[in-house]
Amino acid sequence: MANSCAVIGVGQTQYKTKRLDVSMAGLLREAARRALDDAGLTWRDIDAIVVGKAPDLFEGVVMPEVFLADALGAAGKPLIRVHTAGSVGGSTAIVAANLVRSGVHDRVLTLAWEKQSESNATWALTVNSPFTTSLVVGAGGYFAPHIRAYIRKSGAPEHIGHLVAVKDRENALRNPYAHLRIPGISREMVESTPMLWEPIRYLDTCPSSDGACAMVLASEDAAKKAPGKPAWVQATAMRSEPMGFVRRDNVSPQAGKDCAADVYRQAGIADPRRELDCAEVYVPFSWYEPMWLENLGFCGDGEGWKLTEAGATAFDGDIPWNPSGGVLSSNPIGASGMIRFAEAAMQVSDRAGEHQVDGARRALGHAYGGGAQFYAMWVVGSEKP
Amino acid sequence: MREVAVVAFTQSEHSGEDQGVLETEILAPVIGEIKERTGLTRFGFTCSGSCDYLQGAPFAFVSALDTVGAWPPISESHVEMDGAWALYEAWVKLLIGEVDTALVYGFGKSTQNDIRAIFTQQHDPYYLAPLGVDHVSLAAMQARAYMEKSGAKDEDMRAIAARSRAAGRGNPFALDLPDPADDAGFDIAPLRPHDIAPLTDGAAAIVLAAGDTARELCERPAWITGIDHRVEPHSPGARDLTRSESTRIAGEKAGAAGVEVAELHAQFSHEELILREALGLGDDAAVNPSGGALAANPLMASGLIRIGEAAARIHDGTASRTLGHASSGPCLQQNLVCVMSGEK
């Protein structure tokens, strides 16, 4: 019943610790202009804007889309602001895609960003709400116990996380927009960095980045007129589960499993490892690659680390994960999910340049957020569904 | 286009004072009531609206999700906007045809903080916010511009406040506010205290349903015949503050002409006058029979409540064509119009 929807333009900014050369508005403009140019469109062609970012405390502006309306080219048009924690970049793309799939609009500009240098994300993630206890830990402190639980349950050797940290940074060397580009990155280098939240070492974590990502989504008719190859949205799914719930499996949350099952069902995928050509998966701490390999059904429980260790997820492996360098190499938080979705689209429309996976025809974009309780995923392909 | 209707609406008994409860404790009974009312415990989609800064901490919507009881996991999303925009997102989702029902909610606890200080941080952080101008001061500037252009007088504003407060006293969910005082001074001229929406804590929920599911859930569904929203430039200097161009466009797209009841999210008396003009509302349209935002303004739920109140007039058979409106940003920068009908 849904109309077809395709990604016809992608734009990203340089990701780096501080983009002192641009304001928030300038940062978004940069990504949007690149997406519009890629789609061969101007601001005038856009029917609606859907924007996403993580908590307002990250920059210290209340509902910043309101002041950014002009820069977003939204004056006189509909503007929606999505916020679903770390999964927001993915959710934002899905809300934008739904505007096309429902037939409400033909061309929607969607953007996500974070300019973390204008505040302090670890501080913002640590502020406690009234009447609750602050753990004063940031994101790493929250996730480290779940990683330790994974290691204990799966029997994974302790170097697995470091392998991911190296692999994703090696991939980042092929991506001109990546924040962390570390020539000669090695396991020894990762192991020599300070322990932050055991077992997470400094180089097992994502950086704090300024950056924005934009996409133009279009109906079938509009996609036909696009100059580049469209990336067709074959399936989308979102799932959420409570944070405080005694039966939650924090290592492999049910919402992630359900979301993956839903997106595969819609795309007609029975075996994601064989039927997807690559995946951009939200891995902000290195150990989340083996954890998500299991959660996303690429292998059985306790098997994820074996895939990582065998090189299955490497750039030349049978199922490359994060050929762009992933969240471990660039993390403008609110944009990180959309970057995963956009990179998946770039792979299936031959836009990925030096980090193009040969012959990629179908790819997964994945994002998660909150206490690993919010999920957004899409499958994009070179073929119209 | 698929038929989608508001089939149920619930709201909290709003409070102008801190009741010593959390946002989630305000929300929980509302969610419980709408589940009981519709007999639904699972929805095809759930979407909410809230603002972290009202709580002073990130992720207000995370604890709200615990309140909703999202287990087994649900298909869910959130807008950092008034719940009216969450309703829009849910409406789009229902149009696609993959789900038949949606739960929408909005909540906010305004009394636990200094709203004027907070919304000063909503303004452009490089040029406008450093001036320290709050949203009430900007509204006062807009009121002045509108009064000078239209010839509207202090008494016209006062009449709006008086009518809204009287209607609010008849609404069990709104605040119990007295008639405007004869000797009311200025808050920020030309706005007097009664021209400014009161601080309010509250929450609201709406259930949307499509097609036959809507008919099964509700005797007289409020079918959404048009819904649209638009935004304007942020800077007050870049707009004609005496008009609401975004409301005009949204109203035309949504088909606002000829509604019997209009629930307007006017947070200042003069905004009602500007919105009436933008929507082309005549004297025959009843405006804010619930009392509107001047009688209760739980931020992030207040716009959603306008849609709910307008739908309720159709549910109870007292009107057949109504309108709900929501606003966001300084000086009516962003506006949403939802037109509903008892007939389809």
mmCIF file of N, CA, C and O in Angstrom, chain B residues 172-203:
data_model
loop_
_atom_site.group_PDB
_atom_site.id
_atom_site.type_symbol
_atom_site.label_atom_id
_atom_site.label_comp_id
_atom_site.label_asym_id
_atom_site.label_seq_id
_atom_site.Cartn_x
_atom_site.Cartn_y
_atom_site.Cartn_z
ATOM 1 N N PRO B 172 -13.579 21.039 33.845
ATOM 2 C CA PRO B 172 -12.999 20.395 35.037
ATOM 3 C C PRO B 172 -11.493 20.141 34.945
ATOM 4 O O PRO B 172 -10.847 19.904 35.957
ATOM 5 N N PHE B 173 -10.938 20.204 33.740
ATOM 6 C CA PHE B 173 -9.511 19.920 33.583
ATOM 7 C C PHE B 173 -8.659 21.190 33.616
ATOM 8 O O PHE B 173 -7.462 21.134 33.849
ATOM 9 N N ALA B 174 -9.288 22.337 33.352
ATOM 10 C CA ALA B 174 -8.539 23.602 33.288
ATOM 11 C C ALA B 174 -8.376 24.196 34.689
ATOM 12 O O ALA B 174 -8.944 23.710 35.658
ATOM 13 N N LEU B 175 -7.599 25.272 34.758
ATOM 14 C CA LEU B 175 -7.369 25.923 36.049
ATOM 15 C C LEU B 175 -8.573 26.770 36.446
ATOM 16 O O LEU B 175 -9.359 27.200 35.611
ATOM 17 N N ASP B 176 -8.684 27.007 37.742
ATOM 18 C CA ASP B 176 -9.769 27.821 38.280
ATOM 19 C C ASP B 176 -9.244 29.239 38.463
ATOM 20 O O ASP B 176 -8.765 29.601 39.535
ATOM 21 N N LEU B 177 -9.318 30.038 37.413
ATOM 22 C CA LEU B 177 -8.730 31.380 37.473
ATOM 23 C C LEU B 177 -9.841 32.428 37.567
ATOM 24 O O LEU B 177 -10.867 32.320 36.897
ATOM 25 N N PRO B 178 -9.644 33.468 38.393
ATOM 26 C CA PRO B 178 -10.687 34.491 38.571
ATOM 27 C C PRO B 178 -10.798 35.399 37.343
ATOM 28 O O PRO B 178 -9.910 35.409 36.490
ATOM 29 N N ASP B 179 -11.873 36.156 37.294
ATOM 30 C CA ASP B 179 -11.988 37.171 36.243
ATOM 31 C C ASP B 179 -10.799 38.124 36.331
ATOM 32 O O ASP B 179 -10.289 38.366 37.433
ATOM 33 N N PRO B 180 -10.370 38.674 35.178
ATOM 34 C CA PRO B 180 -9.263 39.643 35.235
ATOM 35 C C PRO B 180 -9.574 40.765 36.231
ATOM 36 O O PRO B 180 -10.695 41.284 36.257
ATOM 37 N N ALA B 181 -8.579 41.103 37.028
ATOM 38 C CA ALA B 181 -8.779 42.135 38.053
ATOM 39 C C ALA B 181 -8.928 43.510 37.399
ATOM 40 O O ALA B 181 -8.305 43.791 36.380
ATOM 41 N N ASP B 182 -9.765 44.353 37.996
ATOM 42 C CA ASP B 182 -9.983 45.700 37.457
ATOM 43 C C ASP B 182 -8.696 46.523 37.476
ATOM 44 O O ASP B 182 -8.462 47.354 36.617
ATOM 45 N N ASP B 183 -7.879 46.264 38.483
ATOM 46 C CA ASP B 183 -6.676 47.082 38.635
ATOM 47 C C ASP B 183 -5.407 46.344 38.218
ATOM 48 O O ASP B 183 -4.319 46.650 38.708
ATOM 49 N N ALA B 184 -5.589 45.356 37.298
ATOM 50 C CA ALA B 184 -4.422 44.584 36.877
ATOM 51 C C ALA B 184 -3.403 45.509 36.217
ATOM 52 O O ALA B 184 -3.712 46.209 35.265
ATOM 53 N N GLY B 185 -2.184 45.492 36.734
ATOM 54 C CA GLY B 185 -1.123 46.286 36.113
ATOM 55 C C GLY B 185 -0.517 45.541 34.942
ATOM 56 O O GLY B 185 -0.996 44.478 34.551
ATOM 57 N N PHE B 186 0.533 46.103 34.415
ATOM 58 C CA PHE B 186 1.199 45.423 33.314
ATOM 59 C C PHE B 186 2.163 44.372 33.851
ATOM 60 O O PHE B 186 2.781 44.575 34.898
ATOM 61 N N ASP B 187 2.282 43.274 33.102
ATOM 62 C CA ASP B 187 3.421 42.381 33.312
ATOM 63 C C ASP B 187 4.557 42.962 32.479
ATOM 64 O O ASP B 187 5.437 43.643 32.993
ATOM 65 N N ILE B 188 4.487 42.751 31.181
ATOM 66 C CA ILE B 188 5.348 43.492 30.267
ATOM 67 C C ILE B 188 4.398 44.177 29.295
ATOM 68 O O ILE B 188 3.670 43.504 28.552
ATOM 69 N N ALA B 189 4.336 45.492 29.344
ATOM 70 C CA ALA B 189 3.339 46.244 28.585
ATOM 71 C C ALA B 189 3.449 45.915 27.096
ATOM 72 O O ALA B 189 4.567 45.802 26.585
ATOM 73 N N PRO B 190 2.323 45.792 26.386
ATOM 74 C CA PRO B 190 0.950 46.025 26.859
ATOM 75 C C PRO B 190 0.268 44.783 27.449
ATOM 76 O O PRO B 190 -0.951 44.784 27.622
ATOM 77 N N LEU B 191 1.046 43.742 27.769
ATOM 78 C CA LEU B 191 0.441 42.526 28.316
ATOM 79 C C LEU B 191 0.260 42.649 29.821
ATOM 80 O O LEU B 191 1.183 43.039 30.546
ATOM 81 N N ARG B 192 -0.964 42.320 30.261
ATOM 82 C CA ARG B 192 -1.244 42.262 31.693
ATOM 83 C C ARG B 192 -1.213 40.785 32.113
ATOM 84 O O ARG B 192 -1.259 39.908 31.252
ATOM 85 N N PRO B 193 -1.135 40.523 33.408
ATOM 86 C CA PRO B 193 -0.987 39.120 33.845
ATOM 87 C C PRO B 193 -2.040 38.183 33.230
ATOM 88 O O PRO B 193 -1.715 37.054 32.862
ATOM 89 N N HIS B 194 -3.282 38.660 33.083
ATOM 90 C CA HIS B 194 -4.324 37.776 32.549
ATOM 91 C C HIS B 194 -4.190 37.544 31.042
ATOM 92 O O HIS B 194 -4.860 36.695 30.473
ATOM 93 N N ASP B 195 -3.333 38.339 30.385
ATOM 94 C CA ASP B 195 -3.109 38.142 28.942
ATOM 95 C C ASP B 195 -2.076 37.058 28.661
ATOM 96 O O ASP B 195 -1.797 36.762 27.496
ATOM 97 N N ILE B 196 -1.504 36.538 29.718
ATOM 98 C CA ILE B 196 -0.397 35.580 29.581
ATOM 99 C C ILE B 196 -0.859 34.218 30.097
ATOM 100 O O ILE B 196 -1.418 34.117 31.201
ATOM 101 N N ALA B 197 -0.639 33.168 29.290
ATOM 102 C CA ALA B 197 -1.066 31.826 29.702
ATOM 103 C C ALA B 197 -0.417 31.461 31.031
ATOM 104 O O ALA B 197 0.758 31.750 31.263
ATOM 105 N N PRO B 198 -1.186 30.837 31.918
ATOM 106 C CA PRO B 198 -0.657 30.499 33.251
ATOM 107 C C PRO B 198 0.335 29.347 33.186
ATOM 108 O O PRO B 198 0.276 28.509 32.298
ATOM 109 N N LEU B 199 1.234 29.314 34.155
ATOM 110 C CA LEU B 199 2.085 28.134 34.336
ATOM 111 C C LEU B 199 1.172 26.955 34.627
ATOM 112 O O LEU B 199 0.261 27.050 35.462
ATOM 113 N N THR B 200 1.406 25.836 33.952
ATOM 114 C CA THR B 200 0.517 24.690 34.113
ATOM 115 C C THR B 200 1.289 23.385 33.991
ATOM 116 O O THR B 200 2.135 23.253 33.113
ATOM 117 N N ASP B 201 0.984 22.442 34.853
ATOM 118 C CA ASP B 201 1.495 21.084 34.719
ATOM 119 C C ASP B 201 0.374 20.213 34.163
ATOM 120 O O ASP B 201 -0.781 20.325 34.605
ATOM 121 N N GLY B 202 0.718 19.334 33.233
ATOM 122 C CA GLY B 202 -0.338 18.460 32.725
ATOM 123 C C GLY B 202 0.118 17.550 31.611
ATOM 124 O O GLY B 202 1.248 17.643 31.118
ATOM 125 N N ALA B 203 -0.788 16.672 31.234
ATOM 126 C CA ALA B 203 -0.509 15.699 30.179
ATOM 127 C C ALA B 203 -1.806 15.395 29.445
ATOM 128 O O ALA B 203 -2.905 15.646 29.969
#
